[in-house]
CSV table of C-alpha atoms in Angstrom, one decimal:
chain,number,residue,atom,x,y,z
A,1,MET,CA,-52.3,38.4,230.9
A,2,GLU,CA,-52.9,41.8,232.1
A,3,ASP,CA,-53.2,42.3,236.5
A,4,LEU,CA,-57.4,43.0,236.5
A,5,SER,CA,-57.2,43.1,240.2
A,6,LYS,CA,-56.8,47.1,239.8
A,7,TYR,CA,-60.3,47.8,238.1
A,8,PRO,CA,-63.4,47.9,240.5
A,9,LEU,CA,-65.7,45.1,240.7
A,10,GLN,CA,-68.2,47.6,240.1
A,11,LEU,CA,-68.7,51.6,239.6
A,12,ASP,CA,-70.4,53.1,242.7
A,13,GLY,CA,-71.0,56.6,243.6
A,14,ASN,CA,-73.6,59.0,242.7
A,15,ASP,CA,-72.8,60.0,239.2
A,16,VAL,CA,-72.2,56.7,237.5
A,17,PRO,CA,-71.9,56.6,234.0
A,18,VAL,CA,-73.9,54.3,231.8
A,19,VAL,CA,-71.0,53.5,229.9
A,20,ARG,CA,-67.6,53.8,230.7
A,21,PHE,CA,-64.5,52.5,228.9
A,22,MET,CA,-61.1,51.6,231.1
A,23,ASN,CA,-58.0,51.8,229.8
A,24,VAL,CA,-59.7,49.4,226.6
A,25,THR,CA,-57.3,48.2,224.1
A,26,LYS,CA,-57.8,45.9,221.2
A,27,SER,CA,-55.0,44.6,218.5
A,28,TYR,CA,-55.0,42.2,216.2
A,29,GLY,CA,-51.8,41.1,216.3
A,30,SER,CA,-49.3,43.4,215.9
A,31,LEU,CA,-52.2,45.8,214.8
A,32,THR,CA,-53.1,47.9,217.5
A,33,VAL,CA,-56.9,49.0,216.7
A,34,LEU,CA,-57.6,51.2,220.1
A,35,ASP,CA,-55.2,51.9,222.0
A,36,GLN,CA,-55.8,53.0,225.9
A,37,LEU,CA,-59.5,54.1,225.6
A,38,ASP,CA,-61.1,55.6,228.4
A,39,LEU,CA,-64.7,57.2,227.7
A,40,ASP,CA,-67.3,57.8,229.8
A,41,VAL,CA,-70.9,58.1,228.3
A,42,THR,CA,-73.7,59.8,231.2
A,43,GLU,CA,-77.3,58.6,231.4
A,44,GLY,CA,-79.5,60.2,228.5
A,45,GLU,CA,-76.1,61.2,226.0
A,46,MET,CA,-76.0,61.2,222.5
A,47,VAL,CA,-72.5,60.7,221.4
A,48,SER,CA,-71.3,60.6,218.0
A,49,VAL,CA,-67.9,59.3,217.1
A,50,ILE,CA,-66.7,60.6,213.5
A,51,GLY,CA,-62.8,59.7,212.3
A,52,PRO,CA,-61.2,58.2,209.2
A,53,SER,CA,-61.3,54.4,208.4
A,54,GLY,CA,-59.9,51.8,210.2
A,55,SER,CA,-59.7,54.9,213.2
A,56,GLY,CA,-61.2,52.2,215.7
A,57,LYS,CA,-64.6,53.9,215.5
A,58,THR,CA,-66.8,51.1,215.0
A,59,THR,CA,-64.8,48.9,217.3
A,60,VAL,CA,-66.1,50.5,219.9
A,61,LEU,CA,-69.8,49.9,219.1
A,62,ARG,CA,-68.7,46.3,218.7
A,63,MET,CA,-66.7,45.9,221.8
A,64,LEU,CA,-69.5,47.1,223.6
A,65,MET,CA,-71.9,44.7,221.4
A,66,THR,CA,-69.5,42.0,222.7
A,67,LEU,CA,-69.1,41.1,218.9
A,68,GLU,CA,-65.5,42.3,219.9
A,69,THR,CA,-63.3,40.5,222.7
A,70,ILE,CA,-60.5,42.9,224.4
A,71,ASN,CA,-57.1,42.7,225.1
A,72,SER,CA,-57.0,44.6,228.1
A,73,GLY,CA,-59.3,46.8,229.9
A,74,VAL,CA,-62.8,46.7,231.2
A,75,ILE,CA,-66.0,48.0,230.0
A,76,TYR,CA,-68.6,48.8,232.1
A,77,VAL,CA,-72.4,49.2,231.8
A,78,ASP,CA,-74.6,51.2,234.4
A,79,GLY,CA,-71.6,50.2,236.8
A,80,GLN,CA,-71.2,46.8,236.1
A,81,PRO,CA,-68.5,45.2,234.3
A,82,LEU,CA,-69.7,44.3,230.7
A,83,THR,CA,-66.5,42.0,229.5
A,84,HIS,CA,-65.5,40.4,233.0
A,85,MET,CA,-67.3,38.8,235.9
A,86,GLU,CA,-66.9,38.5,239.6
A,87,LYS,CA,-64.8,35.7,240.4
A,88,LYS,CA,-63.7,35.1,244.1
A,89,GLY,CA,-63.0,38.3,244.6
A,90,VAL,CA,-61.2,39.8,241.3
A,91,LEU,CA,-62.9,40.3,237.9
A,92,VAL,CA,-62.2,37.6,235.4
A,93,PRO,CA,-62.8,37.6,231.1
A,94,ALA,CA,-66.9,37.2,231.3
A,95,ASP,CA,-67.9,33.9,229.7
A,96,GLN,CA,-70.9,33.0,227.1
A,97,LYS,CA,-73.6,33.2,230.2
A,98,TYR,CA,-72.4,36.2,231.2
A,99,LEU,CA,-72.4,38.4,228.3
A,100,ARG,CA,-75.5,36.9,227.3
A,101,LYS,CA,-77.4,38.6,230.5
A,102,ALA,CA,-74.6,41.4,230.3
A,103,ARG,CA,-75.0,42.7,226.8
A,104,ALA,CA,-79.0,42.6,227.0
A,105,LYS,CA,-78.6,46.6,228.0
A,106,ILE,CA,-77.1,47.3,224.9
A,107,GLY,CA,-79.2,47.0,221.5
A,108,MET,CA,-77.4,47.8,218.4
A,109,CYS,CA,-78.4,48.7,214.3
A,110,PHE,CA,-76.0,47.7,211.8
A,111,GLN,CA,-75.0,49.4,208.7
A,112,HIS,CA,-76.8,46.8,206.6
A,113,PHE,CA,-80.1,46.6,208.8
A,114,ASN,CA,-79.6,42.8,209.1
A,115,LEU,CA,-83.6,42.1,209.5
A,116,PHE,CA,-83.8,38.5,209.3
A,117,PRO,CA,-85.5,37.6,205.9
A,118,HIS,CA,-87.5,34.9,206.9
A,119,MET,CA,-89.7,36.8,209.1
A,120,THR,CA,-92.2,39.9,208.9
A,121,ALA,CA,-91.5,43.3,210.2
A,122,LEU,CA,-93.6,42.7,213.0
A,123,GLN,CA,-92.2,39.2,213.6
A,124,ASN,CA,-88.7,40.9,213.1
A,125,CYS,CA,-88.7,43.0,216.7
A,126,MET,CA,-90.8,40.4,218.6
A,127,GLU,CA,-88.8,37.7,218.3
A,128,GLY,CA,-86.2,39.5,220.6
A,129,PRO,CA,-89.0,40.4,223.6
A,130,VAL,CA,-90.5,36.7,222.6
A,131,GLN,CA,-87.2,34.6,222.6
A,132,VAL,CA,-85.6,36.1,224.8
A,133,LEU,CA,-86.9,37.8,227.4
A,134,GLY,CA,-89.3,35.6,227.6
A,135,MET,CA,-92.8,38.0,227.2
A,136,SER,CA,-96.3,36.3,226.0
A,137,LYS,CA,-96.7,37.0,221.5
A,138,LYS,CA,-99.7,39.0,223.3
A,139,GLN,CA,-98.1,41.6,224.9
A,140,ALA,CA,-95.0,41.7,222.8
A,141,GLN,CA,-97.2,42.2,219.6
A,142,GLU,CA,-98.0,45.5,221.6
A,143,ARG,CA,-95.0,46.6,222.3
A,144,SER,CA,-93.7,46.1,218.7
A,145,GLU,CA,-96.8,47.6,216.8
A,146,GLU,CA,-96.2,50.7,219.2
A,147,LEU,CA,-92.1,51.2,218.1
A,148,LEU,CA,-93.3,50.3,214.3
A,149,SER,CA,-95.5,53.6,214.6
A,150,LEU,CA,-93.0,55.2,216.2
A,151,VAL,CA,-90.7,54.6,213.3
A,152,GLY,CA,-93.3,55.8,211.0
A,153,MET,CA,-93.6,51.7,209.5
A,154,ILE,CA,-96.9,50.6,211.4
A,155,GLU,CA,-98.6,49.8,207.3
A,156,LYS,CA,-96.0,47.9,207.0
A,157,LYS,CA,-95.6,45.4,209.4
A,158,ASP,CA,-96.9,42.2,207.7
A,159,GLN,CA,-93.9,43.4,204.7
A,160,HIS,CA,-90.8,41.3,204.8
A,161,PRO,CA,-88.0,42.7,204.9
A,162,SER,CA,-87.3,42.0,200.5
A,163,ARG,CA,-90.5,44.4,200.3
A,164,LEU,CA,-88.8,46.9,202.0
A,165,SER,CA,-86.7,49.4,200.9
A,166,GLY,CA,-83.3,50.3,202.5
A,167,GLY,CA,-84.2,53.3,205.0
A,168,GLN,CA,-87.4,51.0,206.1
A,169,GLN,CA,-85.4,48.1,206.6
A,170,GLN,CA,-83.4,50.8,208.7
A,171,ARG,CA,-86.4,51.6,210.5
A,172,VAL,CA,-87.5,48.6,211.1
A,173,ALA,CA,-84.3,47.8,212.6
A,174,ILE,CA,-84.4,50.4,214.8
A,175,ALA,CA,-87.7,48.7,216.1
A,176,ARG,CA,-86.7,45.7,216.6
A,177,ALA,CA,-83.5,47.3,219.0
A,178,LEU,CA,-85.4,49.3,220.9
A,179,ALA,CA,-88.5,46.6,221.9
A,180,MET,CA,-85.2,45.1,223.7
A,181,ARG,CA,-86.0,48.0,225.9
A,182,PRO,CA,-82.2,49.1,225.8
A,183,LYS,CA,-80.3,51.0,228.3
A,184,VAL,CA,-77.8,52.5,225.5
A,185,MET,CA,-78.7,52.2,221.6
A,186,LEU,CA,-75.5,52.1,219.5
A,187,PHE,CA,-76.3,53.1,216.1
A,188,ASP,CA,-73.0,51.8,213.8
A,189,GLU,CA,-73.0,53.9,210.5
A,190,VAL,CA,-76.7,53.4,209.8
A,191,THR,CA,-76.9,55.7,206.9
A,192,SER,CA,-74.3,54.6,204.8
A,193,ALA,CA,-75.9,52.0,203.2
A,194,LEU,CA,-78.5,53.8,201.9
A,195,ASP,CA,-79.4,56.1,199.0
A,196,PRO,CA,-79.4,59.2,199.4
A,197,GLU,CA,-82.7,60.3,199.0
A,198,VAL,CA,-84.3,58.0,201.7
A,199,ILE,CA,-81.3,58.8,204.8
A,200,GLY,CA,-84.0,61.8,205.7
A,201,GLU,CA,-86.3,59.1,207.1
A,202,VAL,CA,-83.4,57.0,209.1
A,203,THR,CA,-82.2,60.3,210.3
A,204,ASN,CA,-85.6,61.6,211.5
A,205,VAL,CA,-86.4,58.8,213.5
A,206,ILE,CA,-83.5,58.6,215.6
A,207,ARG,CA,-83.2,62.6,215.6
A,208,ASN,CA,-87.4,62.0,217.1
A,209,LEU,CA,-85.2,59.5,219.7
A,210,VAL,CA,-83.1,62.1,220.8
A,211,ASN,CA,-85.2,64.5,221.4
A,212,GLU,CA,-88.9,62.6,222.9
A,213,HIS,CA,-86.7,59.5,224.6
A,214,ASN,CA,-84.3,59.8,227.4
A,215,LEU,CA,-81.8,56.9,225.5
A,216,THR,CA,-78.3,56.8,225.5
A,217,MET,CA,-76.9,56.7,222.5
A,218,LEU,CA,-73.7,56.1,221.0
A,219,MET,CA,-73.5,56.8,217.1
A,220,VAL,CA,-71.0,55.9,214.5
A,221,THR,CA,-71.1,58.9,211.4
A,222,HIS,CA,-70.3,59.9,208.2
A,223,GLN,CA,-73.2,62.5,208.1
A,224,MET,CA,-71.0,65.5,209.8
A,225,GLY,CA,-73.7,67.8,210.1
A,226,PHE,CA,-76.0,65.2,211.4
A,227,ALA,CA,-73.8,64.7,214.0
A,228,ARG,CA,-73.5,68.5,214.6
A,229,ASP,CA,-77.4,68.9,214.9
A,230,ILE,CA,-78.4,65.8,217.5
A,231,SER,CA,-75.2,64.9,219.6
A,232,ASP,CA,-74.2,66.3,222.8
A,233,ARG,CA,-71.1,65.6,222.5
A,234,VAL,CA,-68.6,64.5,219.0
A,235,CYS,CA,-65.7,62.0,219.7
A,236,PHE,CA,-62.8,62.7,217.2
A,237,PHE,CA,-61.0,59.0,217.3
A,238,PHE,CA,-58.0,59.0,215.1
A,239,ALA,CA,-55.1,55.7,215.0
A,240,GLY,CA,-57.3,54.0,218.1
A,241,LYS,CA,-57.2,57.1,220.0
A,242,ILE,CA,-60.1,60.5,221.2
A,243,GLU,CA,-57.6,62.9,219.8
A,244,GLU,CA,-60.5,65.3,221.0
A,245,GLN,CA,-64.0,65.5,222.0
A,246,GLY,CA,-66.0,68.2,223.0
A,247,LYS,CA,-69.8,70.1,222.4
A,248,PRO,CA,-70.4,70.1,218.7
A,249,ALA,CA,-70.6,73.3,217.9
A,250,ASP,CA,-66.8,73.2,219.6
A,251,LEU,CA,-65.3,70.5,217.6
A,252,PHE,CA,-67.1,71.4,214.2
A,253,GLY,CA,-66.9,75.3,214.9
A,254,ASN,CA,-63.6,75.9,216.7
A,255,PRO,CA,-61.4,72.2,216.3
A,256,GLN,CA,-58.0,72.5,218.4
A,257,ARG,CA,-55.5,69.9,217.0
A,258,GLU,CA,-54.1,69.8,213.7
A,259,ARG,CA,-56.0,65.8,212.4
A,260,THR,CA,-59.3,67.2,213.6
A,261,ARG,CA,-58.8,70.8,211.7
A,262,GLN,CA,-57.5,68.5,208.4
A,263,PHE,CA,-60.1,65.6,209.0
A,264,LEU,CA,-62.9,68.3,209.2
A,265,SER,CA,-62.2,70.0,206.0
A,266,ALA,CA,-61.0,66.9,204.1
A,267,VAL,CA,-64.5,65.3,204.6
A,268,LYS,CA,-66.6,69.4,204.0
A,269,GLU,CA,-64.3,69.2,200.7
A,270,ALA,CA,-66.0,65.7,199.7
A,271,ASP,CA,-69.5,67.2,200.5
B,1,MET,CA,-94.4,-11.5,173.3
B,2,SER,CA,-96.0,-7.9,172.8
B,3,TYR,CA,-94.6,-5.4,175.0
B,4,TRP,CA,-98.1,-5.3,176.1
B,5,SER,CA,-98.5,-8.6,177.4
B,6,PHE,CA,-95.0,-8.6,178.9
B,7,LEU,CA,-96.3,-5.8,181.0
B,8,VAL,CA,-99.7,-7.5,181.4
B,9,GLU,CA,-97.7,-10.3,183.0
B,10,TYR,CA,-94.8,-8.9,185.2
B,11,GLY,CA,-96.7,-5.3,185.5
B,12,PRO,CA,-98.1,-6.4,189.1
B,13,ARG,CA,-94.3,-7.8,190.1
B,14,PHE,CA,-92.7,-4.5,189.3
B,15,ILE,CA,-95.4,-2.7,191.2
B,16,ASP,CA,-94.4,-4.8,194.2
B,17,GLY,CA,-90.8,-4.0,193.3
B,18,VAL,CA,-91.7,0.1,192.9
B,19,TRP,CA,-93.3,-0.1,196.6
B,20,ILE,CA,-90.6,-1.4,198.4
B,21,THR,CA,-88.1,1.0,196.5
B,22,ALA,CA,-90.8,3.9,197.7
B,23,GLN,CA,-90.0,2.4,201.1
B,24,GLN,CA,-86.4,2.1,201.0
B,25,PHE,CA,-86.7,5.6,199.3
B,26,VAL,CA,-88.3,7.2,202.2
B,27,LEU,CA,-86.9,5.6,205.2
B,28,ALA,CA,-83.4,6.3,203.7
B,29,ALA,CA,-84.2,9.6,203.0
B,30,LEU,CA,-85.3,10.8,206.3
B,31,LEU,CA,-82.3,8.9,207.9
B,32,ALA,CA,-79.9,11.2,205.4
B,33,ILE,CA,-81.2,14.3,206.1
B,34,ALA,CA,-81.2,13.7,210.7
B,35,ILE,CA,-77.6,12.4,210.1
B,36,ALA,CA,-77.2,15.5,207.3
B,37,LEU,CA,-78.0,17.9,210.0
B,38,CYS,CA,-76.2,16.2,213.1
B,39,ALA,CA,-73.0,15.8,211.5
B,40,GLY,CA,-73.7,19.4,209.7
B,41,LEU,CA,-73.9,21.1,213.1
B,42,MET,CA,-70.9,18.4,214.6
B,43,ARG,CA,-68.6,19.8,211.8
B,44,LEU,CA,-68.8,23.6,212.3
B,45,SER,CA,-69.3,23.2,216.4
B,46,GLU,CA,-66.4,24.0,218.4
B,47,ASN,CA,-66.0,21.4,220.1
B,48,ALA,CA,-63.0,19.8,218.8
B,49,ALA,CA,-64.0,16.6,219.6
B,50,SER,CA,-67.2,16.7,217.9
B,51,ARG,CA,-65.7,18.0,214.8
B,52,GLY,CA,-63.4,14.8,214.5
B,53,LEU,CA,-66.1,12.4,214.6
B,54,ALA,CA,-68.1,14.5,212.1
B,55,ILE,CA,-65.1,14.7,210.0
B,56,GLY,CA,-64.6,10.8,210.5
B,57,TYR,CA,-67.9,10.0,209.5
B,58,ILE,CA,-68.1,12.1,206.5
B,59,GLU,CA,-64.7,10.8,205.0
B,60,LEU,CA,-65.8,7.3,206.2
B,61,PHE,CA,-68.5,7.4,204.7
B,62,ARG,CA,-67.6,9.9,201.9
B,63,GLY,CA,-64.4,8.0,200.3
B,64,THR,CA,-65.9,4.5,200.6
B,65,SER,CA,-68.2,2.6,198.3
B,66,LEU,CA,-71.9,2.5,198.7
B,67,LEU,CA,-71.7,-0.4,197.6
B,68,VAL,CA,-68.9,-2.0,199.9
B,69,GLN,CA,-70.8,-0.2,203.2
B,70,LEU,CA,-74.1,-2.2,202.2
B,71,TYR,CA,-71.8,-5.2,201.9
B,72,TRP,CA,-70.3,-4.8,205.5
B,73,ILE,CA,-74.0,-3.7,206.8
B,74,PHE,CA,-75.3,-6.7,206.0
B,75,PHE,CA,-72.8,-9.2,205.7
B,76,VAL,CA,-70.0,-8.7,208.1
B,77,LEU,CA,-71.4,-6.5,211.3
B,78,PRO,CA,-73.6,-9.9,211.7
B,79,LEU,CA,-70.1,-11.8,212.8
B,80,PHE,CA,-69.6,-8.6,215.0
B,81,GLY,CA,-72.6,-10.0,216.8
B,82,ILE,CA,-75.0,-7.3,215.2
B,83,THR,CA,-77.6,-9.0,212.6
B,84,LEU,CA,-79.4,-6.7,210.6
B,85,GLU,CA,-82.4,-8.1,208.2
B,86,LYS,CA,-81.9,-7.2,204.3
B,87,PHE,CA,-84.3,-4.5,204.4
B,88,SER,CA,-83.2,-2.7,207.3
B,89,ALA,CA,-79.4,-3.2,206.2
B,90,GLY,CA,-80.4,-2.0,202.8
B,91,PHE,CA,-81.9,1.9,204.1
B,92,LEU,CA,-79.4,2.5,206.5
B,93,ALA,CA,-76.3,1.8,204.2
B,94,VAL,CA,-77.9,4.0,201.9
B,95,GLY,CA,-79.1,6.7,204.2
B,96,MET,CA,-75.6,6.5,206.4
B,97,ASN,CA,-73.8,7.0,202.9
B,98,LEU,CA,-76.0,9.5,201.4
B,99,GLY,CA,-76.5,11.6,205.2
B,100,ALA,CA,-72.8,12.3,204.7
B,101,TYR,CA,-72.8,13.9,201.0
B,102,GLY,CA,-75.7,15.5,203.2
B,103,ALA,CA,-73.5,17.0,205.9
B,104,GLU,CA,-71.3,18.6,203.5
B,105,LEU,CA,-74.3,20.4,201.8
B,106,VAL,CA,-76.3,21.8,205.6
B,107,ARG,CA,-72.1,23.0,206.5
B,108,GLY,CA,-72.5,24.9,203.3
B,109,GLY,CA,-76.0,26.5,203.9
B,110,ILE,CA,-75.0,27.2,207.2
B,111,GLN,CA,-71.8,28.7,206.0
B,112,SER,CA,-73.8,30.8,203.2
B,113,VAL,CA,-76.2,32.8,205.8
B,114,PRO,CA,-74.3,36.4,205.6
B,115,LYS,CA,-72.0,37.2,208.9
B,116,GLY,CA,-74.7,39.7,209.7
B,117,GLN,CA,-77.8,37.8,210.9
B,118,TRP,CA,-75.4,36.3,213.4
B,119,GLU,CA,-74.8,39.4,214.3
B,120,ALA,CA,-78.3,40.5,214.6
B,121,ALA,CA,-79.5,37.8,216.8
B,122,TYR,CA,-76.6,37.5,219.4
B,123,ALA,CA,-77.2,41.8,219.1
B,124,LEU,CA,-80.8,40.6,220.2
B,125,SER,CA,-78.8,38.6,223.1
B,126,MET,CA,-80.3,34.9,221.9
B,127,SER,CA,-78.9,31.9,223.2
B,128,PRO,CA,-76.9,29.7,220.1
B,129,ALA,CA,-78.9,27.6,220.3
B,130,LYS,CA,-81.8,29.4,219.5
B,131,ARG,CA,-79.8,31.9,217.0
B,132,MET,CA,-78.9,28.4,215.0
B,133,ILE,CA,-83.1,27.3,215.2
B,134,ARG,CA,-84.5,30.7,215.0
B,135,VAL,CA,-82.5,33.1,212.4
B,136,ILE,CA,-79.8,30.8,211.1
B,137,LEU,CA,-81.4,27.3,209.6
B,138,PRO,CA,-84.1,28.6,207.8
B,139,GLN,CA,-82.1,31.1,205.9
B,140,ALA,CA,-79.7,27.8,205.5
B,141,LEU,CA,-82.8,25.4,204.8
B,142,LEU,CA,-83.5,27.7,201.2
B,143,ASN,CA,-79.9,28.1,200.5
B,144,MET,CA,-79.8,23.7,200.3
B,145,LEU,CA,-82.9,23.0,198.9
B,146,PRO,CA,-81.2,22.9,195.4
B,147,PRO,CA,-78.9,20.6,196.2
B,148,TRP,CA,-81.1,18.4,197.9
B,149,GLY,CA,-83.2,18.1,195.2
B,150,ASN,CA,-80.0,16.7,193.5
B,151,LEU,CA,-78.9,14.4,196.4
B,152,LEU,CA,-82.5,12.6,196.9
B,153,ILE,CA,-82.1,12.2,192.9
B,154,GLU,CA,-79.2,10.3,193.7
B,155,LEU,CA,-80.2,8.5,197.1
B,156,LEU,CA,-83.1,7.2,194.8
B,157,LYS,CA,-81.0,5.7,192.2
B,158,SER,CA,-78.8,4.4,195.2
B,159,THR,CA,-81.5,2.4,196.5
B,160,ALA,CA,-80.8,0.2,193.2
B,161,LEU,CA,-78.2,-1.7,195.2
B,162,VAL,CA,-80.4,-2.8,197.5
B,163,SER,CA,-81.2,-5.3,195.1
B,164,LEU,CA,-77.9,-7.2,196.1
B,165,ILE,CA,-78.8,-8.4,199.0
B,166,ALA,CA,-81.5,-9.8,198.0
B,167,VAL,CA,-84.3,-7.1,199.4
B,168,ALA,CA,-87.3,-7.4,196.6
B,169,ASP,CA,-86.9,-3.6,195.0
B,170,LEU,CA,-87.4,-2.8,191.3
B,171,MET,CA,-84.3,-3.9,190.4
B,172,PHE,CA,-83.9,-7.1,192.5
B,173,GLN,CA,-88.0,-7.9,190.2
B,174,ALA,CA,-86.5,-6.6,187.3
B,175,LYS,CA,-83.3,-9.0,187.4
B,176,GLN,CA,-85.8,-11.7,188.6
B,177,ILE,CA,-88.2,-11.4,185.9
B,178,ASN,CA,-84.6,-10.7,183.4
B,179,GLY,CA,-83.6,-14.3,184.7
B,180,SER,CA,-86.7,-16.3,183.9
B,181,THR,CA,-88.2,-15.0,180.5
B,182,PHE,CA,-84.6,-13.7,178.9
B,183,MET,CA,-86.7,-10.7,178.3
B,184,SER,CA,-83.4,-8.1,179.1
B,185,ALA,CA,-84.6,-4.9,177.2
B,186,GLN,CA,-87.8,-5.3,178.4
B,187,ALA,CA,-87.3,-6.4,182.0
B,188,PHE,CA,-84.4,-3.5,182.2
B,189,GLY,CA,-85.9,-1.1,180.0
B,190,THR,CA,-89.1,-1.1,182.3
B,191,ALA,CA,-86.5,-0.5,185.9
B,192,LEU,CA,-84.8,2.3,183.4
B,193,ILE,CA,-88.5,4.3,182.7
B,194,ILE,CA,-89.7,3.4,186.1
B,195,TYR,CA,-87.1,5.1,187.9
B,196,TYR,CA,-86.7,7.9,185.6
B,197,ILE,CA,-91.1,8.6,186.1
B,198,LEU,CA,-89.9,8.3,189.7
B,199,ALA,CA,-87.2,11.0,189.7
B,200,ARG,CA,-88.5,12.8,187.1
B,201,PHE,CA,-92.5,13.6,188.2
B,202,ILE,CA,-92.1,12.5,191.7
B,203,VAL,CA,-88.6,13.5,194.2
B,204,THR,CA,-88.2,16.9,191.7
B,205,PRO,CA,-91.4,18.2,191.8
B,206,PHE,CA,-91.6,18.1,195.6
B,207,MET,CA,-88.0,19.2,195.9
B,208,ARG,CA,-89.9,22.4,193.9
B,209,ARG,CA,-93.5,22.9,195.7
B,210,CYS,CA,-90.5,22.5,199.0
B,211,GLU,CA,-88.6,25.4,197.1
B,212,LEU,CA,-91.9,27.5,196.7
B,213,VAL,CA,-92.8,27.3,200.3
B,214,MET,CA,-89.7,27.8,201.7
B,215,ALA,CA,-89.0,30.8,199.1
B,216,ARG,CA,-92.7,31.9,200.0
B,217,LYS,CA,-91.9,32.4,203.9
B,218,MET,CA,-88.8,34.9,202.8
B,219,GLY,CA,-91.3,36.8,201.3
B,220,ARG,CA,-90.1,35.9,198.1
B,221,GLY,CA,-93.0,34.2,196.3
């Protein structure tokens, strides 16, 4: 067991990041997926995570959503520990109840949308606010309709997911996650399962969120052009570590590390 | 005696029998569904004790004969001070037995819901109970309905065993009529036809209807 006393109970100061990974390691048996990761995301920042498959990039998002446990280190959200809680002056691994509360600050969109098939688009969006936040149905419906308008899906609000295209389902999924008013939004390869002709409708929604709303976002993507366009920062992951990070213009225009160059040129060739 | 006059003579007794069979069926089915849901959920629980309890129950009731279980409940339990009248013993035995099979259907139905559904519900901060009730069970139910149709037909036919502890169901009446008239072909032939009609024209269409309603709720109707 790791000695957790070296981690602060909470982050103080003026510029507390919205997300902080502190020395986070994740392994499955002898396979280390993430190796002592340190990563800060500041308020309103859009960070893209790129890298070859198996580099641990999706794991970063899944850990932040607490879908995966971590082996060592601590993740803080909004200055408060996410994966741990305080007990008698030290941090201990969080229990289910604490996790449920803590992860309410995080919203996530998945590669395969994962909309609830037995609910309409509107019901999908209302589910969280009503069942988890305890909102009245009327209020939840107002909020959901507003968000469905934002993603351009208000006309389809009474359709079930099986009647929607992939791009439309993903837009509803974005509205569903936003309906919980998360501090941080996570996008896990949200365009990877889409037909090429509908990718644009989803990236436009995300672009709109970046431009018009001051949301903190983390995005794992294979679309380099899109990442370059909208990110404040791009992190290149390799073998469980951040190999290189920087402003998109620098990282894509003038990569410093050999592995980054190799990866970017391999991706360019595939395009 | 023509078959027609046989029916005129004994029809009312067959109808009495059908009425008892229907009651046995409905009560046993409700019990089986309740048990299947409990045992199926316990079977998937993280708690080792409740998982063990469910496995023990399923093994016991699936691994031994329904007829023996029926006799146990009716003849042996009184020795331990639990006396049930035959009508209750009948549907309890059938319901508990088929409930064990149903538990495995519930478990399979829940496990067939894609993992992404759990994760999406989890990402919305839903509690484990809410995830199960609001997201997983409705989808599991749709997956489970076709095999449940089979199970309920099986259950209907199993109720014939209660005649062996003298519950006056359809099978019991057929045996009685056979005993007093020796018209075996007519007595048991009629019972055969009535069981078939109940299964084919009542249970099956009802289950189809349920599947249709559920499919429509999923937007697939």
